[in-house]
Amino acid sequence: MKTIEWRDNVLTVEGVSCVTLAEDYGTPLFVYSRRAIETAWREFDTALTGHDHLVCYSVKANSNLAVLQTLVKLGSGFDIVSGGEFKRVLAAGGSPDRIVFSGVGKTAQEITTCLKAGIRCFNVESISELERLAILAEELGVVAPVSLRINPDVDAQTHPYISTGLKENKFGIGMQDAMATYRRAADLSSIDVQGIDCHIGSQLTRIEPYADALTHLLTLVDKLRDEGIVISHIDVGGGQGIQYDQETPLDIAAWASCVRDAVGARKMEIIAEPGRYIAGPAGVLLTRVEYLKSNDSRHFAVVDAAMNDVIRPALYGAWQAIEPVIKNPQRAVRVYDVVGPICESADFLGKQRSLGIAENDLLAVMSTGAYCAVMSSNYNTRPRSAEVMVDGETSQLVRAREQVDALFADEYLLP
Ligand code: LLP
């Protein structure tokens, strides 16, 4: 049974009607299925069972406390990229020893906080960061567990904005500098070299780029071992693609086999950092049609959600499925641009969509559990949407809709 599906022509999340949810909580509204989140996380965990592993959910995809709490209860680890995300994981009940810290710009303050807390690993992205980390650890009298994020220069074959494993990207340490950086790390007494990692991009629907990256990384691991530098874990990042349109989602069992086969007999824990695959398909955004209008032959459905809620179409030209919450065969079908009220031509959720709708109908923007609420803004002084988690037959508000007054409460009038 699917967790998000139409039953008797009404969209339901774990059997709960989205019409009822929209009436109870208002629109625009993000709705998440707890079961969908759990099922996706378990896919990774199961696929890696039998090999020492840790699935570290990438918090940036959806950092709502209830999402994190759901994953804490499963025993998940977490991949964070800021002191803010660190605090969220702790607030959700997560423990530092299951946190890996990625990102090219870790501040001294963020590093110190995570060193004091004793996180699992720092995924270091440059020689300068390594030196800074070493000094801060020494000052605190601790040893920092480190993995070096290698940029293997492989083409992830995804959108350029979400591709991260090429030389032209800002991420990681280039292959040409990798050995020297490891040697330096091994020399530093406040650094404990533990791992190697990479993250080559997001929304990958093919296994080959992972295999390419692994070949590069494991060649390095073997060279390092010959020099006496032993790497005890390999972190393969995230990036597993989901279905937005016609794509076939990445096969997690096949992906895991690829990683396990590549690691082979080497004694290394496998860490993965999936974000989108876990949260993306678990969410829908409900929005109401305010107006239908036409400019000559172009038809527009103006809805109450906008690019401030879902920026992916405007930012990446991403395609998100848009469906009527109630499928009503009586409605005449027309081709619409589904647009929001923001004063930007880039404010669209979808273009040229065939929809049978009328004003006041509800629409669902599908697969909006990842990189939507977290990327939302207050542009045009629009309050951020409420978020609801459905768990079995019950729904629970997990983020209140922002109040307009609160949006400028931290601003000051001149004296
Ligand atoms: N690990 C690292 C180091 C990352 O940078 C990312 C994502 C992940 C893991 C998780 O990747 P995932 O499994 O979610 O693909 N805003 C864009 C996606 C940006 C991804 C950034 N890094 C979008 O909406 O498509």
Short mmCIF file of C-alpha atoms and ligand atoms in Angstrom, two decimals:
data_model
loop_
_atom_site.label_atom_id
_atom_site.label_comp_id
_atom_site.label_asym_id
_atom_site.label_seq_id
_atom_site.Cartn_x
_atom_site.Cartn_y
_atom_site.Cartn_z
CA MET A 1 0.00 0.00 0.00
CA LYS A 2 1.34 3.41 -0.94
CA THR A 3 1.45 6.00 1.80
CA ILE A 4 0.45 8.90 -0.46
CA GLU A 5 -2.27 7.97 -2.93
CA TRP A 6 -5.72 8.84 -4.26
CA ARG A 7 -8.51 6.87 -2.65
CA ASP A 8 -11.96 7.32 -4.19
CA ASN A 9 -10.46 10.23 -6.13
CA VAL A 10 -9.27 12.08 -3.00
CA LEU A 11 -5.57 12.47 -2.21
CA THR A 12 -4.70 10.81 1.09
CA VAL A 13 -1.57 10.61 3.22
CA GLU A 14 -1.53 7.38 5.23
CA GLY A 15 -5.27 7.27 4.59
CA VAL A 16 -5.90 10.79 5.96
CA SER A 17 -7.78 13.02 3.49
CA CYS A 18 -5.84 16.03 2.25
CA VAL A 19 -9.14 17.92 1.97
CA THR A 20 -9.59 17.54 5.72
CA LEU A 21 -5.96 18.51 6.38
CA ALA A 22 -6.32 21.67 4.28
CA GLU A 23 -9.52 22.58 6.12
CA ASP A 24 -8.00 21.91 9.53
CA TYR A 25 -4.65 23.62 9.06
CA GLY A 26 -5.19 26.01 6.14
CA THR A 27 -3.10 26.39 2.97
CA PRO A 28 -0.40 26.45 1.78
CA LEU A 29 0.45 23.40 3.87
CA PHE A 30 3.30 20.92 3.84
CA VAL A 31 2.13 17.42 4.78
CA TYR A 32 4.64 14.68 5.61
CA SER A 33 4.08 10.97 6.05
CA ARG A 34 5.98 9.53 8.97
CA ARG A 35 5.66 6.03 7.54
CA ALA A 36 7.15 7.11 4.21
CA ILE A 37 10.16 8.64 5.99
CA GLU A 38 10.70 5.52 8.07
CA THR A 39 10.32 3.16 5.13
CA ALA A 40 12.86 5.06 3.03
CA TRP A 41 15.43 5.22 5.85
CA ARG A 42 15.01 1.48 6.48
CA GLU A 43 15.66 0.77 2.79
CA PHE A 44 19.21 2.06 3.28
CA ASP A 45 19.69 0.39 6.61
CA THR A 46 18.48 -2.97 5.32
CA ALA A 47 20.52 -2.74 2.13
CA LEU A 48 23.69 -2.23 4.19
CA THR A 49 22.89 -4.85 6.84
CA GLY A 50 25.70 -7.35 7.31
CA HIS A 51 28.34 -4.69 6.76
CA ASP A 52 29.34 -2.25 9.49
CA HIS A 53 27.44 0.92 8.53
CA LEU A 54 25.71 4.11 9.62
CA VAL A 55 22.97 5.88 7.67
CA CYS A 56 23.43 9.59 8.40
CA TYR A 57 20.33 11.45 7.22
CA SER A 58 21.34 14.70 5.55
CA VAL A 59 19.57 17.26 7.71
CA LYS A 60 19.55 19.99 5.06
CA ALA A 61 16.88 18.15 3.05
CA ASN A 62 14.26 18.66 5.74
CA SER A 63 15.31 19.76 9.18
CA ASN A 64 11.92 19.90 10.87
CA LEU A 65 12.34 18.63 14.44
CA ALA A 66 9.63 16.02 14.03
CA VAL A 67 11.37 14.62 10.94
CA LEU A 68 14.65 14.44 12.84
CA GLN A 69 12.96 12.93 15.88
CA THR A 70 11.37 10.25 13.70
CA LEU A 71 14.83 9.32 12.44
CA VAL A 72 16.46 9.49 15.89
CA LYS A 73 13.96 6.83 16.98
CA LEU A 74 15.13 4.57 14.15
CA GLY A 75 18.75 4.93 15.25
CA SER A 76 19.78 7.19 12.39
CA GLY A 77 22.95 9.20 12.27
CA PHE A 78 22.94 12.73 10.87
CA ASP A 79 24.94 14.69 8.34
CA ILE A 80 24.98 18.38 9.26
CA VAL A 81 26.41 21.47 7.59
CA SER A 82 26.01 24.17 10.22
CA GLY A 83 25.92 24.90 13.93
CA GLY A 84 22.20 25.50 13.45
CA GLU A 85 21.65 21.98 12.15
CA PHE A 86 23.75 20.64 15.02
CA LYS A 87 21.42 22.31 17.51
CA ARG A 88 18.38 20.95 15.73
CA VAL A 89 19.64 17.37 15.89
CA LEU A 90 20.29 17.70 19.62
CA ALA A 91 16.87 19.31 20.14
CA ALA A 92 15.30 16.32 18.40
CA GLY A 93 17.08 13.93 20.78
CA GLY A 94 20.01 12.97 18.53
CA SER A 95 23.41 12.28 20.01
CA PRO A 96 26.68 13.89 18.89
CA ASP A 97 28.46 10.58 18.38
CA ARG A 98 26.17 9.88 15.44
CA ILE A 99 26.77 13.23 13.72
CA VAL A 100 29.12 13.89 10.82
CA PHE A 101 29.83 17.52 9.96
CA SER A 102 30.20 18.42 6.26
CA GLY A 103 30.58 21.78 4.52
CA VAL A 104 33.25 24.02 3.02
CA GLY A 105 32.92 26.91 5.46
CA LYS A 106 32.86 25.64 9.03
CA THR A 107 33.46 28.58 11.36
CA ALA A 108 35.76 28.39 14.39
CA GLN A 109 32.73 28.66 16.62
CA GLU A 110 30.93 25.78 14.90
CA ILE A 111 34.04 23.63 15.06
CA THR A 112 34.59 24.36 18.76
CA THR A 113 30.98 23.53 19.63
CA CYS A 114 31.19 20.21 17.81
CA LEU A 115 34.62 19.37 19.25
CA LYS A 116 33.35 19.97 22.79
CA ALA A 117 30.30 17.83 22.13
CA GLY A 118 32.37 15.00 20.68
CA ILE A 119 30.83 14.48 17.27
CA ARG A 120 31.51 11.35 15.22
CA CYS A 121 33.53 12.97 12.46
CA PHE A 122 34.51 16.20 10.74
CA ASN A 123 34.32 15.86 6.96
CA VAL A 124 37.16 18.26 6.17
CA GLU A 125 37.08 20.03 2.82
CA SER A 126 40.41 21.90 2.60
CA ILE A 127 43.91 22.09 3.97
CA SER A 128 43.08 25.43 5.66
CA GLU A 129 40.13 23.86 7.42
CA LEU A 130 42.36 20.99 8.57
CA GLU A 131 44.89 23.41 10.05
CA ARG A 132 42.16 25.41 11.78
CA LEU A 133 40.59 22.25 13.18
CA ALA A 134 43.95 21.02 14.47
CA ILE A 135 44.63 24.28 16.33
CA LEU A 136 41.16 24.42 17.87
CA ALA A 137 41.36 20.77 18.97
CA GLU A 138 44.78 21.35 20.51
CA GLU A 139 43.50 24.37 22.41
CA LEU A 140 40.71 22.25 23.85
CA GLY A 141 43.04 19.35 24.57
CA VAL A 142 41.06 16.94 22.42
CA VAL A 143 41.73 14.92 19.28
CA ALA A 144 39.47 15.62 16.30
CA PRO A 145 38.14 12.64 14.32
CA VAL A 146 38.61 13.50 10.66
CA SER A 147 37.60 12.31 7.24
CA LEU A 148 38.82 14.15 4.15
CA ARG A 149 36.20 14.97 1.56
CA ILE A 150 37.75 14.17 -1.77
CA ASN A 151 36.56 15.73 -5.00
CA PRO A 152 37.00 12.79 -7.39
CA ASP A 153 36.25 14.86 -10.52
CA VAL A 154 33.46 12.63 -11.80
CA ASP A 155 30.38 13.76 -13.68
CA ALA A 156 27.28 12.99 -11.63
CA GLN A 157 25.14 13.62 -14.71
CA THR A 158 22.69 15.81 -12.87
CA HIS A 159 21.73 19.51 -12.91
CA PRO A 160 24.87 21.71 -12.78
CA TYR A 161 23.62 23.51 -9.65
CA ILE A 162 23.39 20.25 -7.71
CA SER A 163 26.52 18.63 -9.12
CA THR A 164 29.36 18.77 -6.62
CA GLY A 165 32.05 16.28 -7.64
CA LEU A 166 33.72 18.13 -10.50
CA LYS A 167 36.97 20.12 -10.35
CA GLU A 168 35.04 23.29 -11.14
CA ASN A 169 32.92 22.86 -7.99
CA LYS A 170 33.98 24.42 -4.68
CA PHE A 171 33.62 21.15 -2.79
CA GLY A 172 36.24 18.82 -1.39
CA ILE A 173 39.98 18.35 -1.80
CA GLY A 174 41.19 17.71 -5.35
CA MET A 175 42.69 14.31 -6.17
CA GLN A 176 46.03 15.98 -6.85
CA ASP A 177 46.21 17.29 -3.26
CA ALA A 178 44.67 14.31 -1.50
CA MET A 179 47.82 12.35 -0.58
CA ALA A 180 49.65 15.41 0.70
CA THR A 181 46.67 16.49 2.78
CA TYR A 182 46.37 13.02 4.33
CA ARG A 183 50.09 13.02 5.15
CA ARG A 184 49.74 16.41 6.80
CA ALA A 185 46.68 15.22 8.75
CA ALA A 186 48.54 12.12 9.92
CA ASP A 187 51.36 14.35 11.24
CA LEU A 188 49.06 16.51 13.35
CA SER A 189 48.80 15.20 16.89
CA SER A 190 45.35 16.68 17.50
CA ILE A 191 43.93 15.04 14.37
CA ASP A 192 42.83 11.42 14.16
CA VAL A 193 42.56 10.39 10.52
CA GLN A 194 39.61 8.03 10.29
CA GLY A 195 37.81 8.37 7.03
CA ILE A 196 37.48 9.32 3.44
CA ASP A 197 34.37 10.78 1.91
CA CYS A 198 32.80 12.28 -1.15
CA HIS A 199 29.46 13.63 -2.27
CA ILE A 200 29.32 14.00 -6.00
CA GLY A 201 25.89 15.51 -6.47
CA SER A 202 22.21 15.23 -5.85
CA GLN A 203 19.27 13.60 -7.64
CA LEU A 204 21.45 10.92 -9.23
CA THR A 205 19.43 8.28 -11.01
CA ARG A 206 22.35 6.17 -12.21
CA ILE A 207 24.77 4.01 -10.24
CA GLU A 208 27.79 4.51 -12.52
CA PRO A 209 28.88 7.89 -11.11
CA TYR A 210 28.97 6.30 -7.64
CA ALA A 211 31.06 3.42 -8.97
CA ASP A 212 33.46 5.88 -10.65
CA ALA A 213 33.85 7.91 -7.47
CA LEU A 214 34.39 4.80 -5.36
CA THR A 215 37.13 3.57 -7.68
CA HIS A 216 38.99 6.84 -7.19
CA LEU A 217 38.50 6.90 -3.44
CA LEU A 218 39.47 3.28 -2.85
CA THR A 219 42.60 3.61 -4.95
CA LEU A 220 43.58 6.38 -2.56
CA VAL A 221 42.69 4.26 0.47
CA ASP A 222 45.04 1.52 -0.75
CA LYS A 223 47.86 3.97 -1.44
CA LEU A 224 47.41 5.45 2.03
CA ARG A 225 47.52 2.01 3.63
CA ASP A 226 50.84 1.37 1.88
CA GLU A 227 52.12 4.47 3.66
CA GLY A 228 50.76 3.30 7.00
CA ILE A 229 47.73 5.61 7.02
CA VAL A 230 44.74 3.40 7.78
CA ILE A 231 41.27 4.56 6.78
CA SER A 232 38.54 2.96 8.85
CA HIS A 233 35.42 4.36 7.20
CA ILE A 234 34.23 5.43 3.80
CA ASP A 235 31.43 7.96 3.56
CA VAL A 236 29.83 7.89 0.13
CA GLY A 237 27.65 10.97 0.61
CA GLY A 238 24.04 11.16 -0.50
CA GLY A 239 22.52 12.00 -3.84
CA GLN A 240 20.12 9.12 -4.43
CA GLY A 241 17.54 10.31 -6.96
CA ILE A 242 13.76 10.10 -6.61
CA GLN A 243 10.89 10.25 -9.08
CA TYR A 244 9.65 13.76 -9.86
CA ASP A 245 8.53 13.15 -13.43
CA GLN A 246 9.46 10.15 -15.58
CA GLU A 247 12.75 9.34 -13.81
CA THR A 248 13.31 5.91 -12.32
CA PRO A 249 14.41 6.36 -8.69
CA LEU A 250 17.82 5.02 -7.81
CA ASP A 251 17.62 1.36 -6.79
CA ILE A 252 18.91 1.44 -3.21
CA ALA A 253 19.66 -2.29 -3.04
CA ALA A 254 21.69 -2.04 -6.27
CA TRP A 255 23.44 1.11 -5.00
CA ALA A 256 24.32 -0.66 -1.74
CA SER A 257 25.64 -3.71 -3.62
CA CYS A 258 27.81 -1.42 -5.70
CA VAL A 259 29.27 0.19 -2.58
CA ARG A 260 29.77 -3.12 -0.79
CA ASP A 261 31.37 -4.75 -3.81
CA ALA A 262 33.74 -1.83 -4.22
CA VAL A 263 34.76 -1.88 -0.55
CA GLY A 264 35.25 -5.63 -0.78
CA ALA A 265 37.33 -7.20 1.95
CA ARG A 266 38.70 -3.90 3.26
CA LYS A 267 37.79 -3.40 6.92
CA MET A 268 35.86 -0.17 6.57
CA GLU A 269 32.57 1.04 7.96
CA ILE A 270 30.24 2.42 5.27
CA ILE A 271 28.57 5.75 5.98
CA ALA A 272 25.87 7.19 3.72
CA GLU A 273 24.30 10.65 3.81
CA PRO A 274 20.96 10.41 2.00
CA GLY A 275 18.60 13.37 2.27
CA ARG A 276 16.21 13.72 -0.64
CA TYR A 277 15.48 10.00 -0.96
CA ILE A 278 14.26 9.87 2.64
CA ALA A 279 12.30 13.10 2.89
CA GLY A 280 11.36 14.05 -0.69
CA PRO A 281 8.66 11.56 -1.63
CA ALA A 282 7.28 11.70 1.93
CA GLY A 283 5.89 15.22 1.48
CA VAL A 284 3.22 17.09 -0.47
CA LEU A 285 2.38 20.77 -0.51
CA LEU A 286 -1.32 21.57 -0.51
CA THR A 287 -2.32 24.84 -2.13
CA ARG A 288 -5.64 26.41 -3.11
CA VAL A 289 -6.49 27.91 -6.48
CA GLU A 290 -7.26 31.58 -5.92
CA TYR A 291 -7.94 32.65 -9.50
CA LEU A 292 -8.02 31.24 -12.99
CA LYS A 293 -7.09 33.80 -15.64
CA SER A 294 -6.12 33.89 -19.29
CA ASN A 295 -3.85 36.20 -21.27
CA ASP A 296 -5.02 35.51 -24.77
CA SER A 297 -4.32 31.80 -25.28
CA ARG A 298 -2.17 31.31 -22.15
CA HIS A 299 -4.05 30.13 -19.09
CA PHE A 300 -2.90 30.65 -15.53
CA ALA A 301 -3.92 29.06 -12.26
CA VAL A 302 -2.94 31.53 -9.54
CA VAL A 303 -2.52 29.56 -6.33
CA ASP A 304 -1.81 30.55 -2.72
CA ALA A 305 1.63 28.88 -2.64
CA ALA A 306 4.56 30.49 -4.37
CA MET A 307 8.27 30.40 -5.11
CA ASN A 308 8.91 31.36 -1.50
CA ASP A 309 7.44 27.96 -0.51
CA VAL A 310 8.87 25.86 -3.35
CA ILE A 311 11.81 27.54 -5.05
CA ARG A 312 13.07 24.49 -6.98
CA PRO A 313 11.22 25.25 -10.25
CA ALA A 314 12.44 28.87 -10.26
CA LEU A 315 15.99 28.07 -9.16
CA TYR A 316 16.79 24.88 -11.06
CA GLY A 317 14.01 24.69 -13.61
CA ALA A 318 12.99 21.64 -11.58
CA TRP A 319 9.81 19.78 -12.45
CA GLN A 320 7.39 19.03 -9.61
CA ALA A 321 4.21 17.07 -10.32
CA ILE A 322 1.03 19.08 -9.63
CA GLU A 323 -2.25 17.24 -9.22
CA PRO A 324 -5.78 18.14 -8.12
CA VAL A 325 -6.39 16.91 -4.58
CA ILE A 326 -9.85 15.79 -5.71
CA LYS A 327 -9.83 14.19 -9.14
CA ASN A 328 -13.07 15.36 -10.68
CA PRO A 329 -13.75 14.05 -14.19
CA GLN A 330 -16.54 16.62 -14.60
CA ARG A 331 -14.04 19.50 -14.73
CA ALA A 332 -12.93 20.71 -18.15
CA VAL A 333 -9.22 20.09 -18.67
CA ARG A 334 -7.05 23.01 -19.73
CA VAL A 335 -3.35 23.64 -19.98
CA TYR A 336 -2.26 25.99 -17.18
CA ASP A 337 0.83 27.65 -15.87
CA VAL A 338 0.50 27.16 -12.11
CA VAL A 339 1.79 30.38 -10.59
CA GLY A 340 1.97 32.08 -7.21
CA PRO A 341 1.13 35.63 -6.16
CA ILE A 342 4.76 36.84 -5.98
CA CYS A 343 5.77 39.69 -8.25
CA GLU A 344 8.30 37.75 -10.32
CA SER A 345 7.87 35.96 -13.62
CA ALA A 346 9.96 33.16 -12.11
CA ASP A 347 7.21 32.61 -9.56
CA PHE A 348 5.80 29.42 -10.97
CA LEU A 349 5.34 25.95 -9.53
CA GLY A 350 4.77 24.31 -12.89
CA LYS A 351 4.27 25.33 -16.49
CA GLN A 352 1.95 23.95 -19.15
CA ARG A 353 0.14 21.45 -16.96
CA SER A 354 -3.10 19.81 -18.08
CA LEU A 355 -5.48 20.17 -15.17
CA GLY A 356 -9.23 19.87 -14.66
CA ILE A 357 -9.72 22.54 -12.01
CA ALA A 358 -11.91 25.43 -10.89
CA GLU A 359 -11.27 28.38 -8.59
CA ASN A 360 -11.08 27.38 -4.91
CA ASP A 361 -9.99 23.81 -5.74
CA LEU A 362 -7.06 22.28 -3.90
CA LEU A 363 -3.89 21.26 -5.71
CA ALA A 364 -1.04 19.11 -4.43
CA VAL A 365 2.56 19.75 -5.39
CA MET A 366 4.06 16.28 -5.11
CA SER A 367 7.45 15.14 -3.74
CA THR A 368 7.98 18.34 -1.79
CA GLY A 369 9.29 16.77 1.41
CA ALA A 370 12.92 17.66 0.63
CA TYR A 371 14.49 21.01 -0.27
CA CYS A 372 11.18 22.88 -0.12
CA ALA A 373 10.22 23.97 3.41
CA VAL A 374 13.92 24.29 4.26
CA MET A 375 14.53 26.58 1.29
CA SER A 376 11.43 28.69 1.84
CA SER A 377 11.68 32.42 2.47
CA ASN A 378 9.61 35.40 3.46
CA TYR A 379 9.87 37.18 0.13
CA ASN A 380 6.94 39.57 -0.36
CA THR A 381 6.44 39.32 3.44
CA ARG A 382 4.81 35.96 3.04
CA PRO A 383 4.66 33.88 6.21
CA ARG A 384 6.23 30.46 5.83
CA SER A 385 3.72 27.62 5.52
CA ALA A 386 2.63 25.37 8.31
CA GLU A 387 3.93 21.79 8.35
CA VAL A 388 1.97 18.73 9.44
CA MET A 389 3.09 15.15 10.07
CA VAL A 390 0.64 12.35 9.47
CA ASP A 391 1.29 9.28 11.57
CA GLY A 392 -1.21 6.50 11.02
CA GLU A 393 -4.68 7.94 11.47
CA THR A 394 -3.59 11.10 13.23
CA SER A 395 -2.10 14.35 12.06
CA GLN A 396 0.06 16.62 14.14
CA LEU A 397 1.10 20.21 13.54
CA VAL A 398 4.91 20.15 13.50
CA ARG A 399 5.51 23.76 12.50
CA ALA A 400 3.02 26.54 13.05
CA ARG A 401 2.25 28.87 10.18
CA GLU A 402 4.30 32.02 10.66
CA GLN A 403 2.47 35.14 11.76
CA VAL A 404 2.95 38.28 9.69
CA ASP A 405 3.67 40.46 12.74
CA ALA A 406 6.51 38.15 13.74
CA LEU A 407 8.14 38.65 10.35
CA PHE A 408 9.12 42.22 11.18
CA ALA A 409 9.23 41.95 14.97
CA ASP A 410 13.06 42.00 14.90
CA GLU A 411 13.23 45.16 12.81
CA TYR A 412 13.62 48.65 14.21
CA LEU A 413 12.17 51.97 13.21
CA LEU A 414 14.68 54.79 13.17
CA PRO A 415 14.61 57.04 16.26
N1 LLP B 1 25.96 15.10 1.81
C1 LLP B 1 26.44 16.27 1.40
C2 LLP B 1 27.81 16.63 1.73
C3 LLP B 1 25.62 17.14 0.65
O1 LLP B 1 26.10 18.30 0.23
C4 LLP B 1 24.29 16.77 0.34
C5 LLP B 1 23.41 17.65 -0.43
C6 LLP B 1 23.82 15.53 0.82
C7 LLP B 1 24.69 14.72 1.54
C8 LLP B 1 22.43 15.04 0.59
O2 LLP B 1 22.15 14.89 -0.76
P1 LLP B 1 20.77 14.24 -1.24
O3 LLP B 1 20.76 12.80 -0.77
O4 LLP B 1 19.66 15.00 -0.59
O5 LLP B 1 20.78 14.39 -2.69
N2 LLP B 1 18.62 22.14 -3.08
C9 LLP B 1 18.91 21.15 -4.10
C10 LLP B 1 19.73 20.00 -3.55
C11 LLP B 1 21.04 20.43 -2.92
C12 LLP B 1 21.82 19.30 -2.31
C13 LLP B 1 22.97 19.80 -1.54
N3 LLP B 1 23.77 18.79 -0.90
C14 LLP B 1 17.62 20.68 -4.72
O6 LLP B 1 16.56 21.17 -4.34
O7 LLP B 1 17.62 19.85 -5.63
#
